[in-house]
Tab-separated table of C-alpha atoms and ligand atoms in Angstrom:
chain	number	residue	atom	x	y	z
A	1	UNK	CA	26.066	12.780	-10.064
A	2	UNK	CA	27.700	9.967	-7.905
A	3	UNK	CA	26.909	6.608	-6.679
A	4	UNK	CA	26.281	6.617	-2.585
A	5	UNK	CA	29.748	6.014	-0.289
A	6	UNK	CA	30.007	3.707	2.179
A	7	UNK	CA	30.342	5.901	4.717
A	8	UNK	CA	27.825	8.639	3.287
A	9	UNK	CA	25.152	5.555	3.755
A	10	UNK	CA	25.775	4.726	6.952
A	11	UNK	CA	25.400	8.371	8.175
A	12	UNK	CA	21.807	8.253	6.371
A	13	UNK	CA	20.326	5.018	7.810
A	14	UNK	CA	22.378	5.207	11.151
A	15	UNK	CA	20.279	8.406	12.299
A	16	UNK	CA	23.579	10.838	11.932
A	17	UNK	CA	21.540	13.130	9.592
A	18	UNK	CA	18.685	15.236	10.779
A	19	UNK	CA	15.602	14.747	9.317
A	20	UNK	CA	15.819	18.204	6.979
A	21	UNK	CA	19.287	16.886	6.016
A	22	UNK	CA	17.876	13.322	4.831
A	23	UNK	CA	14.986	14.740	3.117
A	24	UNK	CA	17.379	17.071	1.390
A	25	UNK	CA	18.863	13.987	-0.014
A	26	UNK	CA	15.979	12.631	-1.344
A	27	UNK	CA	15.074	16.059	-3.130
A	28	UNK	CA	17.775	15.270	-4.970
A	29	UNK	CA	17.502	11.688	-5.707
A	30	UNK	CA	13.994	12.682	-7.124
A	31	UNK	CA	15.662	15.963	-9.011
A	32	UNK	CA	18.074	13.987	-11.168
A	33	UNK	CA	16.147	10.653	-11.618
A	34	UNK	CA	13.471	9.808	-14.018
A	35	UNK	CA	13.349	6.290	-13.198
A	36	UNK	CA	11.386	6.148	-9.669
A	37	UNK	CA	9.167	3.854	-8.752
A	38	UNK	CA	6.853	4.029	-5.255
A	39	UNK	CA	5.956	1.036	-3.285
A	40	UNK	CA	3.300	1.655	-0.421
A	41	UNK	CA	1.264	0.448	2.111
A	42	UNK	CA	-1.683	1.238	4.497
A	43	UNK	CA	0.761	4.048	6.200
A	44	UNK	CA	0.166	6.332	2.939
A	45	UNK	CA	-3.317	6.539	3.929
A	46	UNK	CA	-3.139	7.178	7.278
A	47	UNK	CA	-3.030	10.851	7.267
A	48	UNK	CA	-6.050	10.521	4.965
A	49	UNK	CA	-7.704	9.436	8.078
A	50	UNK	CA	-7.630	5.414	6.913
A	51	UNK	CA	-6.548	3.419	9.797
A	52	UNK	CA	-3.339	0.858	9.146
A	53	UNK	CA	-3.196	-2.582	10.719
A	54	UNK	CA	0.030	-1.785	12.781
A	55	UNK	CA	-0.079	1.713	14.109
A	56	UNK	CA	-0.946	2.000	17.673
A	57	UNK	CA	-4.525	3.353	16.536
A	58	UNK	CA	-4.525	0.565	13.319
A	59	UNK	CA	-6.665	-2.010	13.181
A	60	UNK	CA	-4.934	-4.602	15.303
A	61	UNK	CA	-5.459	-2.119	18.478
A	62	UNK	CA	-9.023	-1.928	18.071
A	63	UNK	CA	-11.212	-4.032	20.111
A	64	UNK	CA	-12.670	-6.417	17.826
A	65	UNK	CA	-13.916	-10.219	17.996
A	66	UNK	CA	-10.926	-11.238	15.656
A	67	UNK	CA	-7.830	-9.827	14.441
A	68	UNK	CA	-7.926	-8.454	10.877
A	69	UNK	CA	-6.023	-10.987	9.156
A	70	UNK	CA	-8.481	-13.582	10.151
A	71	UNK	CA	-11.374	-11.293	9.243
A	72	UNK	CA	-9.773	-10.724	6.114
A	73	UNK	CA	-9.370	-14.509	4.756
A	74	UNK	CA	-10.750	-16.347	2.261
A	75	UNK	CA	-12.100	-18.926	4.961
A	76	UNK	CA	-13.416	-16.253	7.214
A	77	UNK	CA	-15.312	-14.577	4.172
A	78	UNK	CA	-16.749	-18.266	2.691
A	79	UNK	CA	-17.569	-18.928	6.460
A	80	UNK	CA	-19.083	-15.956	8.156
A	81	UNK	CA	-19.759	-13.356	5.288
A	82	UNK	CA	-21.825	-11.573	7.401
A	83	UNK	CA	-19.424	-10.779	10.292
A	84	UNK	CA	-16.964	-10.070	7.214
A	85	UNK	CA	-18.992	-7.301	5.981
A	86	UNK	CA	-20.032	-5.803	9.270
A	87	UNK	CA	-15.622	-5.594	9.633
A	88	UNK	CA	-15.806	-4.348	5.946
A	89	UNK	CA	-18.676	-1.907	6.194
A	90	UNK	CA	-17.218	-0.443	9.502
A	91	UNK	CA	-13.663	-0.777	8.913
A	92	UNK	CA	-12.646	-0.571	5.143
A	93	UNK	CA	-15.237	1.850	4.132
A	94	UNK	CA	-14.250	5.039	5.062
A	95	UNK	CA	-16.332	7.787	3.677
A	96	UNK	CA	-15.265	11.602	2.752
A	97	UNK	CA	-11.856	10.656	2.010
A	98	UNK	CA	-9.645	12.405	-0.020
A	99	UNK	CA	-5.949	12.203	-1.213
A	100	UNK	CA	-3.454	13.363	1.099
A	101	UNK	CA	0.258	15.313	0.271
A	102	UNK	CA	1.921	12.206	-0.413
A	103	UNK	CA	-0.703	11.105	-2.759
A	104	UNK	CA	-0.836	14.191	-4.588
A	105	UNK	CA	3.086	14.623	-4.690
A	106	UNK	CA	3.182	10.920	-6.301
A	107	UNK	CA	0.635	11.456	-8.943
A	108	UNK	CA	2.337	15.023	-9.849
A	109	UNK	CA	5.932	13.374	-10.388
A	110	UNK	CA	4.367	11.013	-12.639
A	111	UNK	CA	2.671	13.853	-14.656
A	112	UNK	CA	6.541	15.641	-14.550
A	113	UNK	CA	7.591	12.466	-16.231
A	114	UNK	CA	9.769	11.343	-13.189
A	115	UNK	CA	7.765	8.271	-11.549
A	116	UNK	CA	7.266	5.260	-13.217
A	117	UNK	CA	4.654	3.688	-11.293
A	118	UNK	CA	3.020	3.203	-8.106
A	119	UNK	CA	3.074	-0.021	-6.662
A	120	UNK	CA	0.986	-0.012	-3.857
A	121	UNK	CA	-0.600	-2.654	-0.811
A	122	UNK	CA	-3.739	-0.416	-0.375
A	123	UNK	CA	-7.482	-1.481	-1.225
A	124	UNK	CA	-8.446	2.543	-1.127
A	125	UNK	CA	-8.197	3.792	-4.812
A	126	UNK	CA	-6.686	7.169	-3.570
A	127	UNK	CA	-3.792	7.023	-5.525
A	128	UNK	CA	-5.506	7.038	-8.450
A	129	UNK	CA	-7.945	9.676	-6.901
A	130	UNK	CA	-5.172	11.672	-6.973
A	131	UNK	CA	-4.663	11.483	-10.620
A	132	UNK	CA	-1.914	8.684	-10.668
A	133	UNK	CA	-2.766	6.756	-14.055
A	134	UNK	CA	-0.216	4.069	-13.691
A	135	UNK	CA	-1.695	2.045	-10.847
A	136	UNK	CA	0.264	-1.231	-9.443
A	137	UNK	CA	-2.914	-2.928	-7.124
A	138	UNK	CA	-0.981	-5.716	-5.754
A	139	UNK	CA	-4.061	-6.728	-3.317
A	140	UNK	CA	-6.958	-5.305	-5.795
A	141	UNK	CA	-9.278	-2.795	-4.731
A	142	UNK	CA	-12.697	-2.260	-2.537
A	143	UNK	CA	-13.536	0.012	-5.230
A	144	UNK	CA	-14.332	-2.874	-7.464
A	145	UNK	CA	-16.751	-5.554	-6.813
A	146	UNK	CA	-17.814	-9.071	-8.039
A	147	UNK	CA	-20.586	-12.122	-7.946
A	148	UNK	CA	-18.606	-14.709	-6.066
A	149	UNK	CA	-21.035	-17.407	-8.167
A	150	UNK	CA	-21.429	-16.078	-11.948
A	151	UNK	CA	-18.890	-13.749	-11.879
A	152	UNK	CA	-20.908	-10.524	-12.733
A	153	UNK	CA	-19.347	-7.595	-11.604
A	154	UNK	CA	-21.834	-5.764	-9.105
A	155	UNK	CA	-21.541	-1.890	-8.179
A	156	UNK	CA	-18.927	-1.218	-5.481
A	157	UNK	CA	-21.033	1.947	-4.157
A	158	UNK	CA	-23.758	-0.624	-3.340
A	159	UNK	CA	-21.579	-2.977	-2.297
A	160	UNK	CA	-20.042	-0.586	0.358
A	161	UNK	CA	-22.875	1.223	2.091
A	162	UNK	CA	-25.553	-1.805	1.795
A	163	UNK	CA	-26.762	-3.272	4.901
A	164	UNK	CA	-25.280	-6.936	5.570
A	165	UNK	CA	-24.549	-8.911	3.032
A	166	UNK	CA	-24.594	-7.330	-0.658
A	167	UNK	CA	-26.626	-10.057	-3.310
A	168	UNK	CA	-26.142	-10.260	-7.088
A	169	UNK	CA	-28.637	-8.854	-9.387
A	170	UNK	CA	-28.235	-11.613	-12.269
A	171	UNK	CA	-27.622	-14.953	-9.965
A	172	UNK	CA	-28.297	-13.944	-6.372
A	173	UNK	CA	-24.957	-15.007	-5.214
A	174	UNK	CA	-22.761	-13.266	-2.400
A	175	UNK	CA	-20.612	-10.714	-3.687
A	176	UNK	CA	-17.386	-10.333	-2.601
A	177	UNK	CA	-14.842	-6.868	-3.547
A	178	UNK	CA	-12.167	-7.427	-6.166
A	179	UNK	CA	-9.460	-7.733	-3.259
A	180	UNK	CA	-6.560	-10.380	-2.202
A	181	UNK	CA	-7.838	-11.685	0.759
A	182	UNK	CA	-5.499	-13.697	3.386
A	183	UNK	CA	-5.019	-16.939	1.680
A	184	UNK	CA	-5.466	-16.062	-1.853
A	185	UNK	CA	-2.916	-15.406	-4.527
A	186	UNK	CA	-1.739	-12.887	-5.909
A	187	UNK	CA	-2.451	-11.594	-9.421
A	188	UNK	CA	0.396	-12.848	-11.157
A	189	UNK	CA	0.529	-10.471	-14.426
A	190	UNK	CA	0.541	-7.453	-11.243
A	191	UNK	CA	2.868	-9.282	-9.748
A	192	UNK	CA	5.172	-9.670	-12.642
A	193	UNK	CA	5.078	-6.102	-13.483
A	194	UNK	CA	5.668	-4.792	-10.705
A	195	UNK	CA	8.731	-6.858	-10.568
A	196	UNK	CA	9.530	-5.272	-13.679
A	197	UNK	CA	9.065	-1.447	-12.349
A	198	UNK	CA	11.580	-2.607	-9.501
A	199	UNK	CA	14.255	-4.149	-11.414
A	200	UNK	CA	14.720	-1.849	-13.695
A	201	UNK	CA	14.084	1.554	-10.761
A	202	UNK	CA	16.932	3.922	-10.567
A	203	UNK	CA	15.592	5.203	-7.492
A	204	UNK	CA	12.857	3.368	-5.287
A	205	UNK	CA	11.037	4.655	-2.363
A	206	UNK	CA	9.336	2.566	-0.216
A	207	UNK	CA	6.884	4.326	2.226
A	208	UNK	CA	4.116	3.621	4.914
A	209	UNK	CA	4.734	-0.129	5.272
A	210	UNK	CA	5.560	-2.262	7.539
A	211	UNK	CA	7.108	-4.856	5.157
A	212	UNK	CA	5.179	-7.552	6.928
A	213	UNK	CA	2.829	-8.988	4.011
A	214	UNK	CA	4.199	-11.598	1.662
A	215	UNK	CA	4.559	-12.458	-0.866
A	216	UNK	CA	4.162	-8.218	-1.591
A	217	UNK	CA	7.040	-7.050	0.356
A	218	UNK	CA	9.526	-9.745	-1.201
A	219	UNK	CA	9.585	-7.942	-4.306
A	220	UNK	CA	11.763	-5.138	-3.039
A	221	UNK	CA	14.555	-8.161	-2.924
A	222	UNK	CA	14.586	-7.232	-6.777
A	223	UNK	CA	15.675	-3.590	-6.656
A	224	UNK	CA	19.040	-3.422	-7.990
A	225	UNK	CA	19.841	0.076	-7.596
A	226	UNK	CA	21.620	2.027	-5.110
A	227	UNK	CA	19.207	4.857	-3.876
A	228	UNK	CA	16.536	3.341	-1.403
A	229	UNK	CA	14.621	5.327	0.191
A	230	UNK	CA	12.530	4.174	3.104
A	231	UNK	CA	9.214	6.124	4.400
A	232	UNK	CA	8.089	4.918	7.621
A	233	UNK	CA	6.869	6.212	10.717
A	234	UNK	CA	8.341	2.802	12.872
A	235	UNK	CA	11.512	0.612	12.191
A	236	UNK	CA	10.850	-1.851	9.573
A	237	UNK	CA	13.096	-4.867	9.065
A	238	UNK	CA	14.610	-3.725	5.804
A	239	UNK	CA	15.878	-0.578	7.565
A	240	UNK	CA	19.119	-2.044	7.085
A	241	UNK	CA	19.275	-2.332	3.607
A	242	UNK	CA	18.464	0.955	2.585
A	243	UNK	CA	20.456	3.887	1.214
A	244	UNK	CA	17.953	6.867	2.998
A	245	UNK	CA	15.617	6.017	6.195
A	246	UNK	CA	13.133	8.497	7.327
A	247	UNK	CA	11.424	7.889	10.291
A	248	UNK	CA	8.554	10.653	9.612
A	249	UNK	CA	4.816	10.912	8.480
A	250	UNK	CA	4.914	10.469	4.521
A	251	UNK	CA	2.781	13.418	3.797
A	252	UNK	CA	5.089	15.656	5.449
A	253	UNK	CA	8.404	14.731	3.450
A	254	UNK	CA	6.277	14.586	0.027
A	255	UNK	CA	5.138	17.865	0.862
A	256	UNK	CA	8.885	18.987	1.021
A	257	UNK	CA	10.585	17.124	-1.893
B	1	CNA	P1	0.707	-1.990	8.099
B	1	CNA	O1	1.285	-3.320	8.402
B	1	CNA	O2	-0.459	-1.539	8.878
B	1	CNA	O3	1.898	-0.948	8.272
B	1	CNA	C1	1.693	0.411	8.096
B	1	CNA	C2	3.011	1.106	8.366
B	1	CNA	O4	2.845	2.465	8.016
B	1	CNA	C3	3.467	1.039	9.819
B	1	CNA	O5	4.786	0.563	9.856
B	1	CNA	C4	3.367	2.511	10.295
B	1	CNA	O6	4.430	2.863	11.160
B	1	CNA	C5	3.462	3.273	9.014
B	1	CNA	N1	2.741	4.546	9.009
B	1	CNA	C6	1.514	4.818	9.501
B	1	CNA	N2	1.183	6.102	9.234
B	1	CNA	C7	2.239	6.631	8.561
B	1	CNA	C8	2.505	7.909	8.025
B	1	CNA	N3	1.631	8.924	8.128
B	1	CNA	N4	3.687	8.115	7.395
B	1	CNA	C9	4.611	7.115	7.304
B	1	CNA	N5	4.403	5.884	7.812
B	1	CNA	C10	3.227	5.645	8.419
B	1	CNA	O7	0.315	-1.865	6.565
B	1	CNA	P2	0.995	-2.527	5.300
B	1	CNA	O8	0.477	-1.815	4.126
B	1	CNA	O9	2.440	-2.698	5.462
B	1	CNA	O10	0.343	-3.986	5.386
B	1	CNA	C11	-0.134	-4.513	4.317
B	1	CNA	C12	-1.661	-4.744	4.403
B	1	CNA	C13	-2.466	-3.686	5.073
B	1	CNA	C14	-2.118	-4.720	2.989
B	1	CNA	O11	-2.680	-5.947	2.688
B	1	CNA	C15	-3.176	-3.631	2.869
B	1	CNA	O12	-4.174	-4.014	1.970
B	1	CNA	C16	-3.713	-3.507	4.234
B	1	CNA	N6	-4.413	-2.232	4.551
B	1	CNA	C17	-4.701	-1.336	3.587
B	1	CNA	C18	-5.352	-0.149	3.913
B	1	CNA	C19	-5.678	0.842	2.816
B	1	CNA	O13	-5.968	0.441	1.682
B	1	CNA	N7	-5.633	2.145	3.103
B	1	CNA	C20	-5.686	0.124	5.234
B	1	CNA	C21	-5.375	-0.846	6.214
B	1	CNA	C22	-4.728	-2.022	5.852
């Protein structure tokens, strides 16, 4: 084994290498490492049939009365719960869903003792659907749900296929999923693990984001290593600091490494 060349990296990222040839590379990476760590957004899930927020089809191409950040804000949900929920019951809730390649190649390196964790953007639970056990939700999940006045947690089935707004049993208060919403912090003990996972990654591959949400997309400042990988359909901005950039749906190269 050898640490990337100069020259080697610039063939990888610059678009000299064919697509087979790059995800040859990776194949490797993910062969001789037992230290990898995944970091994901709403692009895993597309080819589950989730919509992202970016993709021409995503979110932010949809005609709606307000872009999904907005919708998805703490002021916007303490405002106007009930438009929130007609976004969420339309929009987030996606029945029939299932894991896709990507998911199911994740969760099977962790079971072959290769992947550390998953670190991932998405509200969807499919990674752990898949059978990953070691679960990084940076921005929580619609699969969990919680009295935004007594705290009691409240069924998320309910919660996603009620009609308007969902009510608590013990308190009547709104209830609101267990997700980061725009303006609200991060967990910090996720946060800090996570951090952890990325420092210490031999290899890291980042896929299906667009590396626009903060503070979750700083953290791959951390990595330290010299195998990045980078999964994305479209150009992101940290293109340029990876080791490996594939431009290709992420279900098709985990289906092939
Ligand atoms: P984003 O900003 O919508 O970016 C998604 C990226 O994925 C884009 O750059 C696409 O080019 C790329 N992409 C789409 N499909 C594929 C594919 N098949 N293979 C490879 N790349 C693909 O989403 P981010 O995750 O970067 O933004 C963060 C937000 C979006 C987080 O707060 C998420 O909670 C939120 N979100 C989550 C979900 C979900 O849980 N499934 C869905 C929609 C939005």
């Amino acid at each position: 084994m050898r640490e990337l060349g100069e020259v080697e990296k610039q063939t990888y990222t610059a678009g000299g290498m064919c697509v087979d040839g790059k995800i040859d590379v990776l194949r490797g990476w993910i062969a001789a490492s037992d230290n990898i760590v995944f970091f994901g957004g709403a692009g895993v899930s597309t080819e589950s049939g989730i919509p992202d927020f970016r993709s021409v089809d995503g979110l932010y191409n949809q005609q709606w009365d307000y872009p999904p950040e907005t919708i998805l804000s703490r002021t916007f949900f303490d405002r106007n719960p009930e438009e929130y929920y007609r976004f969420h019951h339309a929009k987030l809730v996606v029945d029939g869903v299932k894991p896709n390649r990507a998911h199911l190649r994740l969760a099977g390196l962790e079971r072959e003792g290769k992947l550390k964790a998953v670190i991932t953007q998405n509200i969807d639970g499919l990674h752990q659907a898949a059978g990953s056990k070691n679960v990084l939700e940076l921005h929580g999940s619609i699969l969990r749900a919680y009295c935004t006045k007594c705290r009691a947690p409240y069924p998320a089935e309910r919660m996603n296929h009620c009609e308007g707004v969902p009510h608590c049993d013990v308190c009547g208060g709104i209830v609101r999923p267990d997700i980061v919403l725009y303006e609200e912090p991060l967990d910090q003990r996720v946060m800090e693990r996570a951090l952890d996972y990325i420092q210490n990654a031999e290899v890291l591959i980042i896929g299906g984001t667009s590396l626009g949400v903060y503070p979750a997309a700083g953290l791959i400042h951390y990595y330290r290593g010299s195998k990045l990988a980078l999964v994305n359909l479209s150009e992101t901005p940290y293109d340029r600091y990876a080791d490996l950039v594939i431009h290709e749906k992420i279900g098709e190269v985990f289906s092939q490494v």
